[in-house]
Amino acid sequence: MLHYDPLQHHSKVSISDLFDDFPDSPGEMMVNRSINGKMKAFKLVRSTFFNDEHFILTIHDVTAKVMLHKTLAAQTVINRQYKYNKETGLANRTWLEGKLDNLLDANNTELCVLAFKINNAQFIAQKYSFKILPLLIKALAKYWQLRRDVKSYIASIDNTNLTVVCQISIMQVTNTISSFINQLPKTIEIDEQHIPIDLKAGISFPDSAQCRAEKLINNALYAVDSTLAKINFYETSSQKQFIEHQEINILLEEAILADELQVVYQPKVKADGSLIGLEALLRWHSPVIGFVSPAIFIPIAENSGLVPKITQWLITNICQQILLWQKLDIDLVPIALNISAIDLDQDSFQQHLVQSLLQRKLNPKLLELELTESAISSDTGKALSTTSTLTNWGFTICLDDFGKGYSGLAKLISYPVKSVKIDRQFISDIHLDERKSKVVEAMIAMCKVLNIDVLAEGTESLDEVDKLLKLGCANFQGYVFAKPLASEKIELILKSKNVFDNRHAAPEYNAIGPFKGHS
C-alpha cells in the first residue's frame, strides 16, 4: 500500500505523510488527520503475516461512523434534556404525558394520576433555600419507589410537585396515598439539614375514552389545591367554577379599563324617611356575560388583586358625581364607599383619595369611608396611621358589617370610628328572635357609651324597623325604605330630602306613607 486516495478529485496523498507512527504490535489504534482542510478519522489495524517479521497494516476511513456516533450521542443528550428535569434528575411532564397516552391507548382501565405537592414549599425555600426543593422532590420519588405494590411512573412537573401515574383502582388509591404520606419520616435529611415535609395530594381518573394525558395531569394538579384536605379528588364542577372565575377576572380587569362598571346609590334614612346619607354601590353589566352580581365579582377581585383598581375607579366616579351635583346647586349628604384592608395596605390609596378631592375642590366631609369589619390588614400599624390621617383631613370612618367577624370590638377601640352599621344577620327577623334583640341592644348601648352612631343595615320589613326603634336604633338602610338607585333618581331624593316624596324609591310605602314608629 503506497498511498491513500480519499477522493478521486483530489491529489494523491502519501501514506508516510499521513501516518508517522503505526501500531508496533498486533492491534488497532484510532487517529485523526487533516486532509485537504477536512478532519478525518482513521482506524489503523495491524495483524501478523506468516510470522512476526511480516505484518499487514489496514487503514480504515471511519469518519462517517465516528460522526454518526457523535450525532447519536448528542441526540441522546438532547432527548434526555427534553424528557428529564435537570434539577431533579427525574422524568419531566413531556415524558410522563407520552407514557400516559400510551397507557390510555392500551385501554388500561385501572389508571390514575396522583399529584403530590409540597404544601410548605414556601417555608422551606425561605428557611433552607429554594435549591432544597428539587432535592426534596427527588427524595420523595425514592420513597415512592420503595413501594412494590403499585406499578407507577414518576415525573417532576416542577420543583414543588411530584406527579405519579399509577395503575391502581379507585378503591385502592386513597389507602395507598394515606399510607405513603403517613409512612414518610417527619423530616427528610438533605445536605445535613433535616427538612420538615408537609404533603397534599390531588387525584384524577380518566372520565372517558377520549381523555388524554395533558387533561388528566392538569386535573390532578388542579385537584391538589381544590380544598384544604390532604387528599383531593378532581371534580368537574369545581374546575368549571375555577375556569368561570378566571374568565370573570379577565373580563373584570377589562371592564375597569373600559369604564363598564356603574355606581348606584342606596339612601340611609331616619325612620320617617328623611335622608341622612347615601352608600355608593358597584354594579357590573358585562357586554360579554351580562349582569354579574357583586357577590360574585367582588370576592374574585379580592383574590386576584383588583380591589385597589376598583376602589380608585369608584373614588374617581363618586367625586365626579358630587362635582356634577354641586354644579346643579343640589344640597348634598355624605356618600359612603366601602374600603377594605387591602386598600389601606396600598401606598397609593390615600394619595389618590386626597388628590381626587383636591382636584375638584370637594369637602372631605362629603365622603364616608366604610371599613369592612371582616377584612384583615397585613399591616395594622399602617392601617391605623392611614385612617387617623384621613380623619384629620375631615373624612368620616364607619365600621361596616359590625358583628360579622371577630375584630369589630378591637377596631371600635383602636380606629377613629364615628359610626357602625350592624350586619344584616342580626337585623333579619329581629322582631321574632329575642336573643338577636338582646345582642343588638347590647351593641347599641355600647356604641352610645362610645358616642358612636348606629345604623341598621338591610332592613326589609316594617316589623324589623319597629323593633329596632324600640331598641334605640334611629338610622336605617334597606329595601323597606329604598333600593339602590341610579344617580338620576337619587337626584330627586337629594332635592326632596325624603325617600317617601319619591314614589319609585320605596314601593311598600306608596300605600301606607311614612313610618312613624315608636320613640
Short mmCIF file of C-alpha atoms in Angstrom, two decimals:
data_model
loop_
_atom_site.label_atom_id
_atom_site.label_comp_id
_atom_site.label_asym_id
_atom_site.label_seq_id
_atom_site.Cartn_x
_atom_site.Cartn_y
_atom_site.Cartn_z
CA MET A 1 0.00 0.00 0.00
CA LEU A 2 1.80 3.07 -1.25
CA HIS A 3 -0.79 5.84 -0.99
CA TYR A 4 -4.25 6.88 0.20
CA ASP A 5 -6.75 8.45 -2.18
CA PRO A 6 -9.61 9.93 -0.11
CA LEU A 7 -11.36 11.45 -3.12
CA GLN A 8 -10.59 10.84 -6.71
CA HIS A 9 -10.86 14.55 -7.40
CA HIS A 10 -8.05 15.41 -5.01
CA SER A 11 -4.33 14.91 -5.45
CA LYS A 12 -2.93 11.71 -4.07
CA VAL A 13 -1.56 11.78 -0.51
CA SER A 14 1.44 9.77 0.61
CA ILE A 15 0.83 7.28 3.42
CA SER A 16 4.08 8.30 5.09
CA ASP A 17 2.91 11.92 5.10
CA LEU A 18 -0.34 10.98 6.78
CA PHE A 19 0.81 8.44 9.34
CA ASP A 20 4.17 8.91 11.00
CA ASP A 21 3.51 6.17 13.53
CA PHE A 22 1.86 2.77 13.31
CA PRO A 23 0.91 0.14 15.87
CA ASP A 24 4.17 -1.58 16.85
CA SER A 25 2.35 -4.80 17.73
CA PRO A 26 -0.80 -6.55 16.56
CA GLY A 27 -3.82 -4.45 17.47
CA GLU A 28 -5.55 -1.25 16.42
CA MET A 29 -5.43 2.45 17.10
CA MET A 30 -7.57 5.47 16.22
CA VAL A 31 -6.00 8.62 14.75
CA ASN A 32 -7.33 11.90 13.37
CA ARG A 33 -5.76 13.56 10.35
CA SER A 34 -6.46 16.68 8.31
CA ILE A 35 -6.72 16.00 4.57
CA ASN A 36 -7.31 18.89 2.20
CA GLY A 37 -8.65 21.02 5.04
CA LYS A 38 -11.07 18.43 6.36
CA MET A 39 -10.66 16.40 9.55
CA LYS A 40 -10.77 12.66 9.00
CA ALA A 41 -10.85 9.74 11.42
CA PHE A 42 -8.89 6.55 10.70
CA LYS A 43 -8.64 3.18 12.36
CA LEU A 44 -5.23 1.54 11.91
CA VAL A 45 -5.24 -2.26 12.30
CA ARG A 46 -2.01 -4.31 12.44
CA SER A 47 -2.08 -8.08 12.02
CA THR A 48 0.78 -10.60 11.63
CA PHE A 49 1.50 -12.21 8.29
CA PHE A 50 3.14 -15.70 8.35
CA ASN A 51 5.48 -14.73 11.17
CA ASP A 52 6.31 -11.84 13.45
CA GLU A 53 8.69 -10.34 10.88
CA HIS A 54 5.85 -9.56 8.47
CA PHE A 55 2.57 -7.84 9.12
CA ILE A 56 -0.38 -6.33 7.33
CA LEU A 57 -1.45 -2.77 8.12
CA THR A 58 -5.03 -1.95 7.22
CA ILE A 59 -6.19 1.65 7.21
CA HIS A 60 -9.95 2.24 7.55
CA ASP A 61 -11.59 5.61 6.96
CA VAL A 62 -14.14 5.64 9.80
CA THR A 63 -15.01 9.34 9.62
CA ALA A 64 -18.68 8.72 8.78
CA LYS A 65 -19.05 6.15 11.55
CA VAL A 66 -17.43 8.41 14.16
CA MET A 67 -19.63 11.34 13.12
CA LEU A 68 -22.70 9.12 13.37
CA HIS A 69 -21.77 8.06 16.91
CA LYS A 70 -21.22 11.69 17.93
CA THR A 71 -24.56 12.71 16.45
CA LEU A 72 -26.36 9.89 18.23
CA ALA A 73 -24.65 10.77 21.50
CA ALA A 74 -25.62 14.43 21.12
CA GLN A 75 -29.18 13.42 20.25
CA THR A 76 -29.30 11.24 23.35
CA VAL A 77 -28.26 14.21 25.49
CA ILE A 78 -30.88 16.41 23.81
CA ASN A 79 -33.57 13.77 24.28
CA ARG A 80 -32.67 13.44 27.92
CA GLN A 81 -32.80 17.20 28.40
CA TYR A 82 -36.15 17.24 26.59
CA LYS A 83 -37.65 14.47 28.67
CA TYR A 84 -35.95 14.93 32.03
CA ASN A 85 -35.88 17.63 34.66
CA LYS A 86 -32.25 18.69 35.03
CA GLU A 87 -32.75 19.91 38.62
CA THR A 88 -34.34 16.73 39.99
CA GLY A 89 -32.92 14.22 37.52
CA LEU A 90 -36.42 12.77 37.19
CA ALA A 91 -38.55 12.45 34.08
CA ASN A 92 -40.47 15.59 33.20
CA ARG A 93 -44.01 16.27 32.06
CA THR A 94 -43.23 15.64 28.37
CA TRP A 95 -42.04 12.11 29.15
CA LEU A 96 -44.93 11.43 31.51
CA GLU A 97 -47.55 12.60 29.01
CA GLY A 98 -46.09 10.27 26.38
CA LYS A 99 -46.11 7.33 28.77
CA LEU A 100 -49.63 8.10 29.96
CA ASP A 101 -51.02 8.47 26.43
CA ASN A 102 -49.60 5.03 25.58
CA LEU A 103 -51.36 3.54 28.63
CA LEU A 104 -54.62 5.27 27.68
CA ASP A 105 -54.34 3.97 24.11
CA ALA A 106 -53.95 0.46 25.54
CA ASN A 107 -57.34 0.92 27.29
CA ASN A 108 -55.90 0.42 30.73
CA THR A 109 -58.96 0.55 32.98
CA GLU A 110 -57.21 0.86 36.33
CA LEU A 111 -55.28 4.06 35.88
CA CYS A 112 -54.99 7.36 37.75
CA VAL A 113 -52.73 10.38 38.09
CA LEU A 114 -51.50 11.49 41.51
CA ALA A 115 -50.09 14.95 42.06
CA PHE A 116 -48.13 15.32 45.30
CA LYS A 117 -47.48 18.92 46.32
CA ILE A 118 -45.05 20.14 48.96
CA ASN A 119 -47.51 22.18 50.98
CA ASN A 120 -44.83 24.01 52.97
CA ALA A 121 -42.61 24.75 49.95
CA GLN A 122 -42.55 28.50 50.60
CA PHE A 123 -41.43 27.97 54.19
CA ILE A 124 -38.70 25.55 53.08
CA ALA A 125 -37.44 27.92 50.38
CA GLN A 126 -37.25 30.82 52.82
CA LYS A 127 -35.67 28.95 55.73
CA TYR A 128 -33.41 26.45 53.97
CA SER A 129 -33.01 27.74 50.36
CA PHE A 130 -35.06 27.20 47.22
CA LYS A 131 -32.33 24.82 45.99
CA ILE A 132 -33.52 22.30 48.57
CA LEU A 133 -36.90 21.84 46.85
CA PRO A 134 -35.77 19.81 43.79
CA LEU A 135 -33.64 17.64 46.06
CA LEU A 136 -36.68 17.10 48.27
CA ILE A 137 -38.78 16.09 45.24
CA LYS A 138 -36.05 13.61 44.27
CA ALA A 139 -36.04 12.19 47.80
CA LEU A 140 -39.83 11.81 47.76
CA ALA A 141 -39.58 9.94 44.46
CA LYS A 142 -37.18 7.48 46.07
CA TYR A 143 -39.60 6.91 48.96
CA TRP A 144 -42.41 6.26 46.49
CA GLN A 145 -40.25 3.81 44.51
CA LEU A 146 -39.86 1.74 47.67
CA ARG A 147 -43.50 0.76 47.25
CA ARG A 148 -43.56 -2.54 45.36
CA ASP A 149 -47.33 -2.95 45.46
CA VAL A 150 -48.11 -0.26 42.87
CA LYS A 151 -46.89 -0.13 39.29
CA SER A 152 -46.21 3.51 38.59
CA TYR A 153 -44.32 6.07 36.50
CA ILE A 154 -42.83 9.13 38.21
CA ALA A 155 -42.10 12.64 36.96
CA SER A 156 -41.41 16.04 38.47
CA ILE A 157 -43.68 18.68 36.93
CA ASP A 158 -41.89 21.46 38.82
CA ASN A 159 -39.87 21.90 41.99
CA THR A 160 -42.88 21.60 44.29
CA ASN A 161 -44.86 18.83 42.58
CA LEU A 162 -44.18 15.13 42.20
CA THR A 163 -46.60 13.56 39.71
CA VAL A 164 -47.17 9.82 39.54
CA VAL A 165 -49.12 7.75 37.03
CA CYS A 166 -50.43 4.66 38.83
CA GLN A 167 -52.03 1.51 37.58
CA ILE A 168 -54.41 1.25 40.51
CA SER A 169 -58.16 1.12 41.08
CA ILE A 170 -60.22 3.93 42.57
CA MET A 171 -60.98 1.69 45.56
CA GLN A 172 -57.31 1.38 46.46
CA VAL A 173 -55.98 4.84 45.75
CA THR A 174 -56.99 6.64 48.96
CA ASN A 175 -55.46 3.97 51.22
CA THR A 176 -52.33 3.89 49.07
CA ILE A 177 -51.79 7.65 49.30
CA SER A 178 -52.63 7.78 53.01
CA SER A 179 -50.16 5.04 53.84
CA PHE A 180 -47.46 6.72 51.73
CA ILE A 181 -47.91 10.09 53.46
CA ASN A 182 -48.19 8.53 56.93
CA GLN A 183 -45.07 6.39 56.47
CA LEU A 184 -42.89 9.31 55.42
CA PRO A 185 -40.49 10.50 58.10
CA LYS A 186 -41.42 13.81 59.73
CA THR A 187 -38.19 15.28 58.39
CA ILE A 188 -36.03 14.32 55.41
CA GLU A 189 -32.27 14.83 55.66
CA ILE A 190 -30.79 16.80 52.76
CA ASP A 191 -27.30 18.33 52.83
CA GLU A 192 -27.07 17.60 56.57
CA GLN A 193 -30.28 19.52 57.20
CA HIS A 194 -33.49 17.96 58.49
CA ILE A 195 -36.29 19.32 56.33
CA PRO A 196 -39.89 19.08 57.61
CA ILE A 197 -42.24 17.82 54.92
CA ASP A 198 -45.96 18.51 54.54
CA LEU A 199 -47.64 16.82 51.56
CA LYS A 200 -51.01 17.17 49.84
CA ALA A 201 -52.31 15.01 47.00
CA GLY A 202 -54.63 15.51 44.07
CA ILE A 203 -56.15 12.56 42.18
CA SER A 204 -57.69 12.33 38.73
CA PHE A 205 -59.12 9.38 36.81
CA PRO A 206 -59.94 9.09 33.09
CA ASP A 207 -63.57 10.16 32.66
CA SER A 208 -63.97 8.94 29.08
CA ALA A 209 -62.23 7.04 26.30
CA GLN A 210 -61.29 10.39 24.75
CA CYS A 211 -59.47 11.63 27.85
CA ARG A 212 -55.81 12.41 27.13
CA ALA A 213 -52.71 12.71 29.28
CA GLU A 214 -52.50 16.51 29.28
CA LYS A 215 -56.02 16.85 30.68
CA LEU A 216 -55.55 14.11 33.29
CA ILE A 217 -52.36 15.69 34.62
CA ASN A 218 -53.96 19.15 34.66
CA ASN A 219 -56.93 17.76 36.57
CA ALA A 220 -54.69 16.20 39.23
CA LEU A 221 -52.67 19.41 39.61
CA TYR A 222 -55.89 21.40 39.98
CA ALA A 223 -57.40 18.95 42.46
CA VAL A 224 -54.45 19.14 44.86
CA ASP A 225 -55.37 22.70 45.89
CA SER A 226 -59.14 22.48 45.40
CA THR A 227 -59.76 22.10 49.16
CA LEU A 228 -57.78 22.24 52.41
CA ALA A 229 -57.90 18.45 52.74
CA LYS A 230 -54.75 16.33 52.44
CA ILE A 231 -56.25 14.17 49.66
CA ASN A 232 -58.49 15.69 46.99
CA PHE A 233 -60.25 14.02 44.06
CA TYR A 234 -60.78 16.02 40.89
CA GLU A 235 -64.37 17.15 40.39
CA THR A 236 -65.59 18.58 37.10
CA SER A 237 -67.87 21.12 38.79
CA SER A 238 -65.09 22.66 40.89
CA GLN A 239 -62.82 23.12 37.88
CA LYS A 240 -65.68 24.57 35.87
CA GLN A 241 -66.22 27.11 38.64
CA PHE A 242 -62.48 27.84 38.71
CA ILE A 243 -62.42 28.47 34.94
CA GLU A 244 -65.50 30.67 35.19
CA HIS A 245 -63.85 32.72 37.93
CA GLN A 246 -60.72 33.13 35.83
CA GLU A 247 -62.80 34.32 32.89
CA ILE A 248 -64.69 36.77 35.10
CA ASN A 249 -61.39 38.02 36.47
CA ILE A 250 -60.09 38.76 32.96
CA LEU A 251 -63.35 40.45 31.93
CA LEU A 252 -63.45 42.46 35.17
CA GLU A 253 -59.99 43.90 34.59
CA GLU A 254 -61.06 44.86 31.08
CA ALA A 255 -64.29 46.34 32.47
CA ILE A 256 -62.35 48.70 34.76
CA LEU A 257 -60.31 49.99 31.84
CA ALA A 258 -63.35 50.21 29.54
CA ASP A 259 -65.45 52.05 32.17
CA GLU A 260 -68.13 49.33 32.13
CA LEU A 261 -68.80 49.49 35.89
CA GLN A 262 -71.73 51.53 37.19
CA VAL A 263 -72.40 53.24 40.51
CA VAL A 264 -75.81 53.12 42.18
CA TYR A 265 -76.70 54.78 45.47
CA GLN A 266 -78.79 53.45 48.35
CA PRO A 267 -80.25 56.01 50.78
CA LYS A 268 -79.56 56.00 54.51
CA VAL A 269 -82.56 57.37 56.39
CA LYS A 270 -84.31 58.10 59.64
CA ALA A 271 -87.48 56.17 60.44
CA ASP A 272 -89.61 58.91 58.88
CA GLY A 273 -87.72 58.57 55.57
CA SER A 274 -85.64 61.73 55.92
CA LEU A 275 -82.34 61.38 54.09
CA ILE A 276 -79.11 61.34 56.15
CA GLY A 277 -76.67 59.80 53.67
CA LEU A 278 -76.02 57.56 50.68
CA GLU A 279 -73.96 54.46 50.09
CA ALA A 280 -72.26 54.06 46.71
CA LEU A 281 -72.53 50.50 45.40
CA LEU A 282 -70.97 48.93 42.33
CA ARG A 283 -72.87 47.23 39.56
CA TRP A 284 -71.46 45.48 36.51
CA HIS A 285 -73.30 44.58 33.34
CA SER A 286 -70.75 42.93 31.06
CA PRO A 287 -71.38 43.10 27.29
CA VAL A 288 -69.95 39.55 27.14
CA ILE A 289 -71.60 37.65 30.01
CA GLY A 290 -74.37 40.03 31.07
CA PHE A 291 -75.13 41.11 34.64
CA VAL A 292 -72.64 39.87 37.23
CA SER A 293 -73.63 40.06 40.88
CA PRO A 294 -71.30 41.95 43.26
CA ALA A 295 -71.47 38.83 45.45
CA ILE A 296 -69.56 37.09 42.65
CA PHE A 297 -67.17 39.67 41.23
CA ILE A 298 -66.10 41.36 44.50
CA PRO A 299 -64.63 38.13 46.05
CA ILE A 300 -62.93 37.40 42.71
CA ALA A 301 -61.47 40.91 42.74
CA GLU A 302 -60.21 40.37 46.29
CA ASN A 303 -58.48 37.11 45.34
CA SER A 304 -56.93 38.48 42.15
CA GLY A 305 -55.62 41.78 43.50
CA LEU A 306 -58.04 44.02 41.55
CA VAL A 307 -59.55 45.68 44.63
CA PRO A 308 -57.18 48.71 44.61
CA LYS A 309 -58.01 49.40 40.94
CA ILE A 310 -61.74 49.12 41.60
CA THR A 311 -61.50 51.39 44.64
CA GLN A 312 -59.64 54.05 42.68
CA TRP A 313 -62.22 53.82 39.89
CA LEU A 314 -65.03 54.18 42.44
CA ILE A 315 -63.44 57.17 44.18
CA THR A 316 -62.93 58.96 40.87
CA ASN A 317 -66.52 58.38 39.75
CA ILE A 318 -68.09 59.36 43.07
CA CYS A 319 -66.07 62.58 43.19
CA GLN A 320 -67.09 63.36 39.64
CA GLN A 321 -70.75 62.78 40.52
CA ILE A 322 -70.51 65.01 43.60
CA LEU A 323 -68.99 67.77 41.49
CA LEU A 324 -71.82 67.42 38.95
CA TRP A 325 -74.48 67.68 41.70
CA GLN A 326 -72.76 70.70 43.20
CA LYS A 327 -72.82 72.47 39.86
CA LEU A 328 -76.60 71.91 39.90
CA ASP A 329 -76.75 73.56 43.36
CA ILE A 330 -78.04 70.36 44.97
CA ASP A 331 -77.66 70.20 48.75
CA LEU A 332 -75.65 67.02 49.37
CA VAL A 333 -75.42 64.41 52.13
CA PRO A 334 -72.33 62.29 52.91
CA ILE A 335 -71.70 59.46 50.45
CA ALA A 336 -70.19 56.25 51.84
CA LEU A 337 -67.96 53.86 49.94
CA ASN A 338 -66.53 50.54 51.05
CA ILE A 339 -62.81 50.47 51.84
CA SER A 340 -61.11 47.16 52.51
CA ALA A 341 -57.93 46.43 54.44
CA ILE A 342 -56.36 45.71 51.05
CA ASP A 343 -56.87 49.38 50.18
CA LEU A 344 -55.39 50.56 53.49
CA ASP A 345 -52.28 48.48 52.77
CA GLN A 346 -51.69 50.37 49.49
CA ASP A 347 -49.47 53.46 49.50
CA SER A 348 -51.42 54.86 46.53
CA PHE A 349 -54.85 54.71 48.21
CA GLN A 350 -54.55 57.75 50.49
CA GLN A 351 -52.82 59.80 47.80
CA HIS A 352 -55.49 59.04 45.18
CA LEU A 353 -58.33 59.75 47.62
CA VAL A 354 -56.98 63.13 48.73
CA GLN A 355 -55.91 64.18 45.23
CA SER A 356 -59.36 63.32 43.83
CA LEU A 357 -60.98 65.77 46.26
CA LEU A 358 -58.33 68.48 45.92
CA GLN A 359 -58.55 68.50 42.13
CA ARG A 360 -62.30 69.12 42.32
CA LYS A 361 -62.18 71.29 45.46
CA LEU A 362 -64.53 68.98 47.36
CA ASN A 363 -65.07 68.86 51.12
CA PRO A 364 -63.81 65.59 52.70
CA LYS A 365 -66.91 65.57 54.93
CA LEU A 366 -68.89 64.57 51.84
CA LEU A 367 -67.17 61.17 51.81
CA GLU A 368 -67.63 58.49 54.44
CA LEU A 369 -65.22 55.55 54.41
CA GLU A 370 -66.84 52.26 55.41
CA LEU A 371 -64.23 49.76 56.60
CA THR A 372 -65.34 46.18 56.08
CA GLU A 373 -65.37 44.60 59.54
CA SER A 374 -64.25 41.20 58.30
CA ALA A 375 -61.20 42.50 56.41
CA ILE A 376 -57.77 41.76 57.87
CA SER A 377 -54.92 44.18 57.24
CA SER A 378 -51.42 42.77 56.73
CA ASP A 379 -50.04 45.89 58.44
CA THR A 380 -52.27 47.01 61.32
CA GLY A 381 -49.96 49.89 62.25
CA LYS A 382 -50.12 51.30 58.74
CA ALA A 383 -53.90 50.91 58.58
CA LEU A 384 -54.30 52.78 61.87
CA SER A 385 -51.99 55.54 60.69
CA THR A 386 -53.86 55.89 57.38
CA THR A 387 -57.31 56.07 58.99
CA SER A 388 -56.10 58.59 61.60
CA THR A 389 -54.59 60.79 58.88
CA LEU A 390 -57.78 60.63 56.83
CA THR A 391 -59.85 61.53 59.90
CA ASN A 392 -57.63 64.58 60.40
CA TRP A 393 -58.31 65.53 56.78
CA GLY A 394 -62.04 65.52 57.58
CA PHE A 395 -63.14 62.09 56.34
CA THR A 396 -65.59 60.09 58.48
CA ILE A 397 -64.75 56.48 59.31
CA CYS A 398 -67.57 53.95 59.59
CA LEU A 399 -67.31 50.29 60.56
CA ASP A 400 -69.35 48.15 58.13
CA ASP A 401 -70.78 44.65 58.80
CA PHE A 402 -70.38 45.18 62.54
CA GLY A 403 -70.64 41.91 64.47
CA LYS A 404 -69.92 39.73 61.45
CA GLY A 405 -66.32 38.92 62.36
CA TYR A 406 -64.14 38.86 65.47
CA SER A 407 -62.21 42.11 65.07
CA GLY A 408 -65.12 44.57 65.42
CA LEU A 409 -64.62 45.36 69.11
CA ALA A 410 -60.88 45.84 68.66
CA LYS A 411 -61.50 48.23 65.77
CA LEU A 412 -64.02 50.19 67.82
CA ILE A 413 -61.27 50.82 70.36
CA SER A 414 -58.30 51.29 68.01
CA TYR A 415 -59.71 53.02 64.93
CA PRO A 416 -61.22 56.54 64.85
CA VAL A 417 -64.71 55.14 64.17
CA LYS A 418 -67.62 57.62 64.13
CA SER A 419 -70.40 55.18 63.21
CA VAL A 420 -71.16 51.48 62.79
CA LYS A 421 -73.53 49.52 60.59
CA ILE A 422 -74.97 46.46 62.32
CA ASP A 423 -74.68 43.48 60.00
CA ARG A 424 -77.76 42.14 58.25
CA GLN A 425 -77.57 38.77 60.03
CA PHE A 426 -78.55 40.48 63.31
CA ILE A 427 -81.34 42.53 61.70
CA SER A 428 -83.18 39.83 59.76
CA ASP A 429 -86.40 38.87 61.62
CA ILE A 430 -85.11 40.53 64.79
CA HIS A 431 -88.71 41.01 65.95
CA LEU A 432 -89.06 37.22 66.10
CA ASP A 433 -85.78 36.41 67.87
CA GLU A 434 -85.27 37.55 71.45
CA ARG A 435 -81.62 36.52 71.54
CA LYS A 436 -80.90 38.69 68.49
CA SER A 437 -82.72 41.55 70.14
CA LYS A 438 -80.58 41.33 73.27
CA VAL A 439 -77.35 41.19 71.25
CA VAL A 440 -78.33 44.20 69.14
CA GLU A 441 -79.49 46.08 72.22
CA ALA A 442 -76.05 45.49 73.79
CA MET A 443 -74.33 46.72 70.62
CA ILE A 444 -76.41 49.89 70.57
CA ALA A 445 -75.78 50.56 74.27
CA MET A 446 -72.02 50.08 73.87
CA CYS A 447 -71.88 52.43 70.88
CA LYS A 448 -73.90 55.04 72.77
CA VAL A 449 -71.31 54.99 75.57
CA LEU A 450 -68.55 55.47 72.99
CA ASN A 451 -70.52 58.26 71.26
CA ILE A 452 -70.70 56.21 68.04
CA ASP A 453 -73.72 56.42 65.75
CA VAL A 454 -75.53 53.18 64.87
CA LEU A 455 -77.29 52.22 61.63
CA ALA A 456 -79.25 49.03 60.96
CA GLU A 457 -78.22 47.61 57.60
CA GLY A 458 -80.52 45.52 55.40
CA THR A 459 -83.86 46.34 56.97
CA GLU A 460 -86.55 44.71 54.86
CA SER A 461 -89.75 44.85 56.91
CA LEU A 462 -91.70 47.33 59.00
CA ASP A 463 -91.67 44.90 61.93
CA GLU A 464 -87.85 44.98 61.93
CA VAL A 465 -87.86 48.78 61.91
CA ASP A 466 -90.36 48.91 64.76
CA LYS A 467 -88.30 46.55 66.91
CA LEU A 468 -85.05 48.40 66.19
CA LEU A 469 -86.62 51.72 67.15
CA LYS A 470 -87.63 50.22 70.49
CA LEU A 471 -84.02 49.07 71.00
CA GLY A 472 -82.71 52.58 70.39
CA CYS A 473 -81.58 52.44 66.75
CA ALA A 474 -82.67 55.53 64.79
CA ASN A 475 -80.85 55.11 61.47
CA PHE A 476 -81.67 52.63 58.72
CA GLN A 477 -80.69 51.36 55.30
CA GLY A 478 -82.60 48.73 53.40
CA TYR A 479 -85.18 47.82 50.80
CA VAL A 480 -88.06 48.68 53.14
CA PHE A 481 -87.05 52.33 52.65
CA ALA A 482 -85.33 52.39 49.27
CA LYS A 483 -83.43 50.08 46.99
CA PRO A 484 -80.12 51.12 45.32
CA LEU A 485 -80.95 53.68 42.62
CA ALA A 486 -79.26 55.28 39.64
CA SER A 487 -77.89 58.79 40.06
CA GLU A 488 -80.82 60.34 38.13
CA LYS A 489 -83.38 59.00 40.64
CA ILE A 490 -81.14 59.76 43.62
CA GLU A 491 -81.03 63.36 42.41
CA LEU A 492 -84.78 63.65 43.06
CA ILE A 493 -84.38 62.31 46.59
CA LEU A 494 -81.49 64.73 47.24
CA LYS A 495 -83.75 67.60 46.27
CA SER A 496 -86.67 66.48 48.47
CA LYS A 497 -84.51 65.09 51.30
CA ASN A 498 -87.06 62.31 51.93
CA VAL A 499 -87.42 58.92 50.27
CA PHE A 500 -91.19 58.96 50.71
CA ASP A 501 -91.53 62.00 48.47
CA ASN A 502 -90.40 59.82 45.54
CA ARG A 503 -92.83 57.03 44.80
CA HIS A 504 -90.20 54.97 42.91
CA ALA A 505 -87.91 54.74 45.92
CA ALA A 506 -89.94 52.55 48.26
CA PRO A 507 -92.98 50.85 46.70
CA GLU A 508 -94.07 49.45 50.08
CA TYR A 509 -94.64 52.98 51.39
CA ASN A 510 -96.68 54.16 48.43
CA ALA A 511 -99.86 52.99 50.13
CA ILE A 512 -99.07 53.38 53.82
CA GLY A 513 -96.96 56.52 53.88
CA PRO A 514 -94.01 57.31 56.20
CA PHE A 515 -93.41 55.06 59.17
CA LYS A 516 -93.58 56.97 62.45
CA GLY A 517 -92.55 54.11 64.67
CA HIS A 518 -92.07 54.36 68.42
CA SER A 519 -89.88 56.69 70.40
#
